[in-house]
Short mmCIF file of C-alpha atoms and ligand atoms in Angstrom, two decimals:
data_model
loop_
_atom_site.label_atom_id
_atom_site.label_comp_id
_atom_site.label_asym_id
_atom_site.label_seq_id
_atom_site.Cartn_x
_atom_site.Cartn_y
_atom_site.Cartn_z
CA UNK A 503 15.83 -4.44 -25.65
CA UNK A 504 13.90 -1.31 -26.43
CA UNK A 505 16.08 1.72 -25.94
CA UNK A 506 13.42 4.27 -25.10
CA UNK A 507 9.99 4.28 -23.50
CA UNK A 508 7.95 7.45 -23.75
CA UNK A 509 5.26 7.71 -21.09
CA UNK A 510 2.42 10.11 -21.84
CA UNK A 511 -0.34 10.83 -19.30
CA UNK A 512 -3.53 11.81 -21.08
CA UNK A 513 -6.55 13.51 -19.63
CA UNK A 514 -8.96 14.91 -22.21
CA UNK A 515 -6.37 15.71 -24.87
CA UNK A 516 -8.16 14.41 -27.98
CA UNK A 517 -7.13 17.31 -30.26
CA UNK A 518 -3.42 16.94 -29.49
CA UNK A 519 -2.77 13.21 -29.62
CA UNK A 520 -2.44 12.55 -33.35
CA UNK A 521 -0.27 15.60 -33.84
CA UNK A 522 1.91 14.58 -30.88
CA UNK A 523 2.46 11.05 -32.13
CA UNK A 524 3.32 12.30 -35.63
CA UNK A 525 5.82 14.76 -34.18
CA UNK A 526 7.42 12.09 -32.01
CA UNK A 527 7.82 9.76 -35.03
CA UNK A 528 9.27 12.57 -37.06
CA UNK A 529 11.98 13.10 -34.43
CA UNK A 530 12.56 9.46 -33.56
CA UNK A 531 12.85 7.90 -37.03
CA UNK A 532 16.04 9.75 -38.04
CA UNK A 533 17.59 9.15 -34.59
CA UNK A 534 17.59 5.40 -35.18
CA UNK A 535 16.62 4.68 -31.57
CA UNK A 536 14.11 1.91 -30.91
CA UNK A 537 11.20 3.15 -28.84
CA UNK A 538 7.78 2.41 -27.47
CA UNK A 539 4.96 4.74 -26.50
CA UNK A 540 3.11 4.20 -23.24
CA UNK A 541 -0.16 6.11 -23.09
CA UNK A 542 -2.09 6.26 -19.85
CA UNK A 543 -5.60 7.56 -20.34
CA UNK A 544 -6.44 9.01 -16.95
CA UNK A 545 -10.21 8.57 -17.22
CA UNK A 546 -10.76 10.98 -20.12
CA UNK A 547 -14.36 11.79 -20.92
CA UNK A 548 -13.66 12.94 -24.49
CA UNK A 549 -12.53 10.85 -27.45
CA UNK A 550 -8.93 10.42 -26.26
CA UNK A 551 -9.17 6.66 -25.83
CA UNK A 552 -10.54 5.93 -29.29
CA UNK A 553 -7.78 8.08 -30.77
CA UNK A 554 -5.20 6.11 -28.79
CA UNK A 555 -6.76 2.90 -30.15
CA UNK A 556 -6.40 4.25 -33.69
CA UNK A 557 -2.82 5.32 -33.10
CA UNK A 558 -1.92 1.88 -31.75
CA UNK A 559 -2.69 0.42 -35.17
CA UNK A 560 -0.07 2.57 -36.87
CA UNK A 561 2.85 0.19 -36.50
CA UNK A 562 4.71 1.99 -33.72
CA UNK A 563 4.91 -0.06 -30.55
CA UNK A 564 2.13 1.39 -28.42
CA UNK A 565 1.15 0.28 -24.97
CA UNK A 566 -1.91 1.92 -23.49
CA UNK A 567 -3.79 1.77 -20.24
CA UNK A 568 -7.19 3.28 -19.59
CA UNK A 569 -8.36 4.11 -16.07
CA UNK A 570 -12.02 3.78 -15.13
CA UNK A 571 -11.93 7.28 -13.72
CA UNK A 572 -9.63 10.24 -13.28
CA UNK A 573 -6.96 9.42 -10.70
CA UNK A 574 -4.50 12.24 -11.40
CA UNK A 575 -1.19 12.66 -13.13
CA UNK A 576 0.84 10.85 -10.45
CA UNK A 577 -1.26 7.71 -10.73
CA UNK A 578 -0.98 7.87 -14.52
CA UNK A 579 2.81 8.16 -14.40
CA UNK A 580 3.17 5.41 -11.80
CA UNK A 581 1.06 3.04 -13.87
CA UNK A 582 2.91 3.98 -17.05
CA UNK A 583 6.29 3.39 -15.38
CA UNK A 584 5.31 -0.12 -14.41
CA UNK A 585 4.70 -0.94 -18.07
CA UNK A 586 7.90 0.42 -19.54
CA UNK A 587 10.64 -1.79 -20.88
CA UNK A 588 13.03 0.79 -22.33
CA UNK A 589 16.52 1.38 -20.96
CA UNK A 590 15.67 5.06 -20.72
CA UNK A 591 12.22 6.32 -19.83
CA UNK A 592 10.95 9.73 -20.94
CA UNK A 593 7.82 11.37 -19.58
CA UNK A 594 6.11 14.14 -21.48
CA UNK A 595 2.79 15.93 -21.37
CA UNK A 596 0.25 15.19 -24.08
CA UNK A 597 -0.68 18.80 -24.69
CA UNK A 598 2.12 19.65 -27.17
CA UNK A 599 3.70 22.07 -24.70
CA UNK A 600 6.79 19.85 -24.42
CA UNK A 601 8.84 19.33 -27.55
CA UNK A 602 9.85 15.80 -28.60
CA UNK A 603 12.95 17.34 -30.24
CA UNK A 604 14.61 17.17 -26.82
CA UNK A 605 14.29 13.39 -26.55
CA UNK A 606 17.50 12.24 -28.30
CA UNK A 607 19.65 14.60 -26.22
CA UNK A 608 17.90 13.55 -22.99
CA UNK A 609 18.55 9.94 -23.93
CA UNK A 610 22.22 10.73 -24.47
CA UNK A 611 22.51 12.47 -21.10
CA UNK A 612 21.18 9.39 -19.29
CA UNK A 613 23.18 6.83 -21.27
CA UNK A 614 26.48 8.65 -21.71
CA UNK A 615 26.69 11.30 -19.00
CA UNK A 616 25.45 8.79 -16.44
CA UNK A 617 22.58 10.74 -14.94
CA UNK A 618 19.86 8.87 -13.06
CA UNK A 619 17.34 11.55 -13.83
CA UNK A 620 17.35 14.60 -16.08
CA UNK A 621 14.66 17.19 -15.58
CA UNK A 622 13.59 19.67 -18.21
CA UNK A 623 13.84 23.37 -17.47
CA UNK A 624 11.29 25.54 -19.26
CA UNK A 625 13.50 28.61 -19.10
CA UNK A 626 11.25 30.58 -21.38
CA UNK A 627 7.73 29.65 -20.42
CA UNK A 628 4.52 30.24 -22.29
CA UNK A 629 2.13 30.14 -19.40
CA UNK A 630 0.08 32.88 -17.73
CA UNK A 631 1.74 34.95 -15.00
CA UNK A 632 -0.65 33.53 -12.40
CA UNK A 633 1.14 30.23 -12.94
CA UNK A 634 4.75 31.25 -13.50
CA UNK A 635 5.06 33.57 -10.49
CA UNK A 636 3.93 31.13 -7.76
CA UNK A 637 5.88 28.46 -9.58
CA UNK A 638 9.13 30.41 -9.08
CA UNK A 639 8.46 30.71 -5.37
CA UNK A 640 7.55 27.03 -5.16
CA UNK A 641 10.74 26.01 -6.94
CA UNK A 642 12.86 28.13 -4.62
CA UNK A 643 11.36 26.58 -1.47
CA UNK A 644 11.70 23.06 -2.86
CA UNK A 645 15.31 23.79 -3.81
CA UNK A 646 16.08 24.97 -0.28
CA UNK A 647 14.34 22.05 1.39
CA UNK A 648 15.76 19.32 -0.79
CA UNK A 649 19.20 20.65 -1.65
CA UNK A 650 18.61 19.63 -5.27
CA UNK A 651 19.77 22.30 -7.69
CA UNK A 652 16.88 22.31 -10.18
CA UNK A 653 15.09 25.35 -11.55
CA UNK A 654 11.89 23.61 -12.58
CA UNK A 655 10.87 20.63 -10.44
CA UNK A 656 7.43 20.20 -11.96
CA UNK A 657 8.45 20.10 -15.63
CA UNK A 658 6.51 17.33 -17.38
CA UNK A 659 9.42 16.50 -19.65
CA UNK A 660 11.91 14.34 -17.80
CA UNK A 661 14.20 11.43 -18.55
CA UNK A 662 14.99 8.55 -16.23
CA UNK A 663 17.25 5.59 -16.13
CA UNK A 664 15.10 2.45 -16.17
CA UNK A 665 16.20 1.50 -12.64
CA UNK A 666 14.82 4.75 -11.22
CA UNK A 667 11.27 4.28 -12.47
CA UNK A 668 11.21 0.68 -11.31
CA UNK A 669 12.29 1.62 -7.81
CA UNK A 670 10.24 4.69 -6.98
CA UNK A 671 6.57 4.87 -6.21
CA UNK A 672 4.55 7.99 -6.99
CA UNK A 673 1.12 8.46 -5.48
CA UNK A 674 -1.33 11.21 -4.55
CA UNK A 675 -0.07 14.34 -6.27
CA UNK A 676 3.59 13.59 -5.79
CA UNK A 677 4.50 14.00 -9.47
CA UNK A 678 5.73 17.47 -8.52
CA UNK A 679 8.37 15.93 -6.30
CA UNK A 680 9.78 13.10 -8.38
CA UNK A 681 13.35 14.48 -8.17
CA UNK A 682 13.09 14.50 -4.35
CA UNK A 683 11.63 11.02 -4.23
CA UNK A 684 14.37 9.80 -6.56
CA UNK A 685 17.10 11.39 -4.47
CA UNK A 686 15.75 9.92 -1.24
CA UNK A 687 15.71 6.51 -2.89
CA UNK A 688 19.39 6.75 -3.64
CA UNK A 689 19.31 8.16 -7.17
CA UNK A 690 21.23 11.34 -6.62
CA UNK A 691 22.79 11.99 -10.02
CA UNK A 692 20.17 14.51 -11.07
CA UNK A 693 20.74 16.72 -14.07
CA UNK A 694 18.92 19.48 -15.84
CA UNK A 695 18.44 20.42 -19.46
CA UNK A 696 16.95 23.60 -20.82
CA UNK A 697 13.99 22.66 -22.97
CA UNK A 698 11.80 24.51 -25.42
CA UNK A 699 8.28 25.20 -24.25
CA UNK A 700 5.21 26.20 -26.20
CA UNK A 701 1.82 27.63 -25.35
CA UNK A 702 -0.99 25.14 -24.99
CA UNK A 703 -2.42 24.68 -28.47
CA UNK A 704 -5.67 22.85 -27.73
CA UNK A 705 -7.84 22.32 -24.70
CA UNK A 706 -7.13 23.88 -21.32
CA UNK A 707 -4.97 23.23 -18.30
CA UNK A 708 -6.08 20.43 -16.01
CA UNK A 709 -4.78 22.04 -12.84
CA UNK A 710 -6.39 25.14 -11.33
CA UNK A 711 -5.19 27.45 -8.58
CA UNK A 712 -5.57 24.66 -6.02
CA UNK A 713 -2.32 23.31 -7.46
CA UNK A 714 -0.37 25.68 -5.22
CA UNK A 715 -2.18 24.81 -2.01
CA UNK A 716 -1.88 21.11 -2.77
CA UNK A 717 1.70 21.55 -3.88
CA UNK A 718 2.80 23.00 -0.55
CA UNK A 719 0.88 20.56 1.59
CA UNK A 720 2.41 17.76 -0.45
CA UNK A 721 5.87 19.20 0.05
CA UNK A 722 5.36 19.07 3.81
CA UNK A 723 4.08 15.51 3.76
CA UNK A 724 6.68 14.29 1.33
CA UNK A 725 9.49 15.65 3.54
CA UNK A 726 7.84 14.27 6.66
CA UNK A 727 7.19 10.83 5.22
CA UNK A 728 10.71 10.62 3.87
CA UNK A 729 12.24 11.41 7.22
CA UNK A 730 10.02 9.40 9.54
CA UNK A 731 8.40 6.66 7.52
CA UNK A 732 10.74 4.00 8.83
CA UNK A 733 10.68 5.22 12.43
CA UNK A 734 7.65 7.39 13.22
CA UNK A 735 8.30 7.02 16.94
CA UNK A 736 11.35 9.24 16.59
CA UNK A 737 9.03 12.07 15.74
CA UNK A 738 5.95 11.41 17.87
CA UNK A 739 7.90 9.96 20.77
CA UNK A 740 10.15 12.98 21.06
CA UNK A 741 7.31 15.51 20.90
CA UNK A 742 5.17 13.41 23.23
CA UNK A 743 7.92 13.08 25.79
CA UNK A 744 8.71 16.79 25.70
CA UNK A 745 5.07 17.67 26.18
CA UNK A 746 4.50 15.13 28.94
CA UNK A 747 7.64 16.02 30.85
CA UNK A 748 6.91 19.74 30.76
CA UNK A 749 3.35 19.06 31.98
CA UNK A 750 4.70 16.93 34.79
CA UNK A 751 7.29 19.53 35.68
CA UNK A 752 4.68 22.29 35.92
CA UNK A 753 2.41 20.10 38.06
CA UNK A 754 5.18 19.20 40.48
CA UNK A 755 6.17 22.83 40.71
CA UNK A 756 2.58 23.92 41.43
CA UNK A 757 2.27 21.36 44.23
CA UNK A 758 5.64 22.34 45.62
CA UNK A 759 4.67 26.03 45.66
CA UNK A 760 1.40 25.22 47.37
CA UNK A 761 3.10 23.22 50.13
CA UNK A 762 5.75 25.88 50.61
CA UNK A 763 3.05 28.55 50.88
CA UNK A 764 1.11 26.56 53.45
CA UNK A 765 4.26 25.96 55.51
CA UNK A 766 5.17 29.64 55.57
CA UNK A 767 1.58 30.61 56.22
CA UNK A 768 1.36 32.67 53.00
CA UNK A 769 -1.81 33.06 51.01
CA UNK A 770 -1.50 30.82 47.93
CA UNK A 771 -4.18 30.43 45.27
CA UNK A 772 -5.88 27.07 44.81
CA UNK A 773 -3.93 25.00 42.30
CA UNK A 774 -7.05 24.59 40.16
CA UNK A 775 -7.56 28.33 39.89
CA UNK A 776 -4.18 28.95 38.31
CA UNK A 777 -3.89 29.17 34.50
CA UNK A 778 -0.65 27.16 34.65
CA UNK A 779 -2.57 24.20 36.01
CA UNK A 780 -4.64 23.96 32.87
CA UNK A 781 -1.60 24.34 30.71
CA UNK A 782 0.02 21.45 32.55
CA UNK A 783 -3.08 19.35 32.15
CA UNK A 784 -3.20 19.93 28.40
CA UNK A 785 0.53 19.21 28.05
CA UNK A 786 0.14 15.91 29.91
CA UNK A 787 -2.81 14.74 27.83
CA UNK A 788 -1.31 15.85 24.50
CA UNK A 789 1.96 14.18 25.46
CA UNK A 790 0.29 10.83 26.08
CA UNK A 791 -1.69 11.13 22.86
CA UNK A 792 1.38 11.88 20.78
CA UNK A 793 3.13 8.92 22.32
CA UNK A 794 0.22 6.61 21.53
CA UNK A 795 0.09 7.95 17.97
CA UNK A 796 3.77 7.08 17.68
CA UNK A 797 3.07 3.54 18.83
CA UNK A 798 0.24 3.12 16.36
CA UNK A 799 2.38 4.46 13.55
CA UNK A 800 5.19 2.08 14.51
CA UNK A 801 2.79 -0.86 14.46
CA UNK A 802 1.56 0.15 11.02
CA UNK A 803 5.08 0.46 9.63
CA UNK A 804 6.21 -2.85 11.06
CA UNK A 805 3.21 -4.66 9.65
CA UNK A 806 3.56 -3.13 6.20
CA UNK A 807 7.35 -3.13 5.99
CA UNK A 808 8.44 -5.29 3.10
CA UNK A 809 11.74 -6.28 1.66
CA UNK A 810 10.92 -4.23 -1.42
CA UNK A 811 11.20 -1.10 0.72
CA UNK A 812 14.92 -1.17 0.17
CA UNK A 813 16.36 -0.45 -3.25
CA UNK A 814 19.10 -2.92 -3.99
CA UNK A 815 21.74 -1.73 -6.41
CA UNK A 816 23.77 -4.92 -6.72
CA UNK A 817 23.86 -8.35 -5.19
CA UNK A 818 26.42 -11.15 -5.07
CA UNK A 819 25.56 -14.66 -4.08
CA UNK A 820 28.80 -16.58 -4.55
CA UNK A 821 29.23 -20.28 -3.91
CA UNK A 822 25.64 -21.42 -3.99
N1 UDP B 1472 -3.03 15.00 -16.76
C1 UDP B 1472 -3.44 13.72 -16.35
N2 UDP B 1472 -4.32 13.62 -15.31
C2 UDP B 1472 -4.82 14.71 -14.65
C3 UDP B 1472 -4.38 15.99 -15.06
C4 UDP B 1472 -3.48 16.10 -16.10
O1 UDP B 1472 -3.00 12.72 -16.89
O2 UDP B 1472 -5.62 14.56 -13.74
C5 UDP B 1472 -2.08 15.12 -17.87
C6 UDP B 1472 -2.54 16.04 -18.98
O3 UDP B 1472 -3.33 15.37 -19.93
C7 UDP B 1472 -1.22 16.50 -19.58
C8 UDP B 1472 -0.29 16.54 -18.37
O4 UDP B 1472 -0.89 15.71 -17.37
O5 UDP B 1472 -0.71 15.54 -20.50
C9 UDP B 1472 -0.07 17.95 -17.85
O6 UDP B 1472 -1.31 18.59 -17.64
P1 UDP B 1472 -1.55 20.12 -17.99
O7 UDP B 1472 -0.97 20.46 -19.31
O8 UDP B 1472 -3.00 20.42 -17.79
O9 UDP B 1472 -0.71 20.83 -16.85
P2 UDP B 1472 0.05 22.24 -16.96
O10 UDP B 1472 0.84 22.24 -18.23
O11 UDP B 1472 -1.01 23.27 -16.93
O12 UDP B 1472 0.93 22.25 -15.74
MG1 MG B 1473 0.44 21.68 -20.07
#
């Protein structure tokens, strides 16, 4: 069995690829580990694919996938993961910012120290301040929300035990949250290794400032989906009930006040001319809608729920 699979997402990185592959070989040959390279060309419009084709003829085991169009780094990683056969899977960026020198030690940490996932930590970063500053903030929030003690969630250089990559599913732009997704899937032995980082040598970054907006929205949805995917009614039902009951309560109270006023001969405003009435109305309608949304979500989960939703660690079937 191959010991190592190295997954490399590629989006317009033609200048870097040959240099990267040479550097990887230079590190891997002396280590004696058997390895394969898994390139995923994420719809590059430059010459990346023809360079990958050339590299695949060099004798190193190369698997490569080419997308019709650009789907994003998460899609590239997910597709690459499905094609790996190594006991340990490494992901690294194609832009020469991550150093292959770290690979043997990452491999050792997974195999010997028993980590499910080891994330790189670019302690000294060679990126512009506009990227490093928000990134610190982002890492702090993610750390608080997830309880995972990592300094650098989004580092491209990571190592995984084979079973992790075969059991998690990354979509959208969730590559920033792989450690969270892994933890929620039961892979909680998460480690960290300081890694060397270098400035981008060729080309330019593929993520602009929108990365921060998307990053935070994704963090909200990833936490939400994790908590309520299996039982959305627990979320919508609770909110809907609260809203409906408070609307009902206000309505009953308004009617009660009106009747009491009439009995005592006091002057009471029309129910429909009181602001509270409208509040009650909105609360009632929103409550019903939330409830219905919960039902719809439940129906969707029950129709799409599959056995594969549960990650099975071991299984015994004695006596058959
Ligand atoms: N990448 C990709 N698809 C995309 C954007 C990026 O496969 O839509 C790859 C890119 O080729 C590189 C890695 O993801 O190998 C990280 O991208 P980049 O270096 O631009 O990110 P940064 O280092 O600026 O965070
Ligand atoms: Mg980069």
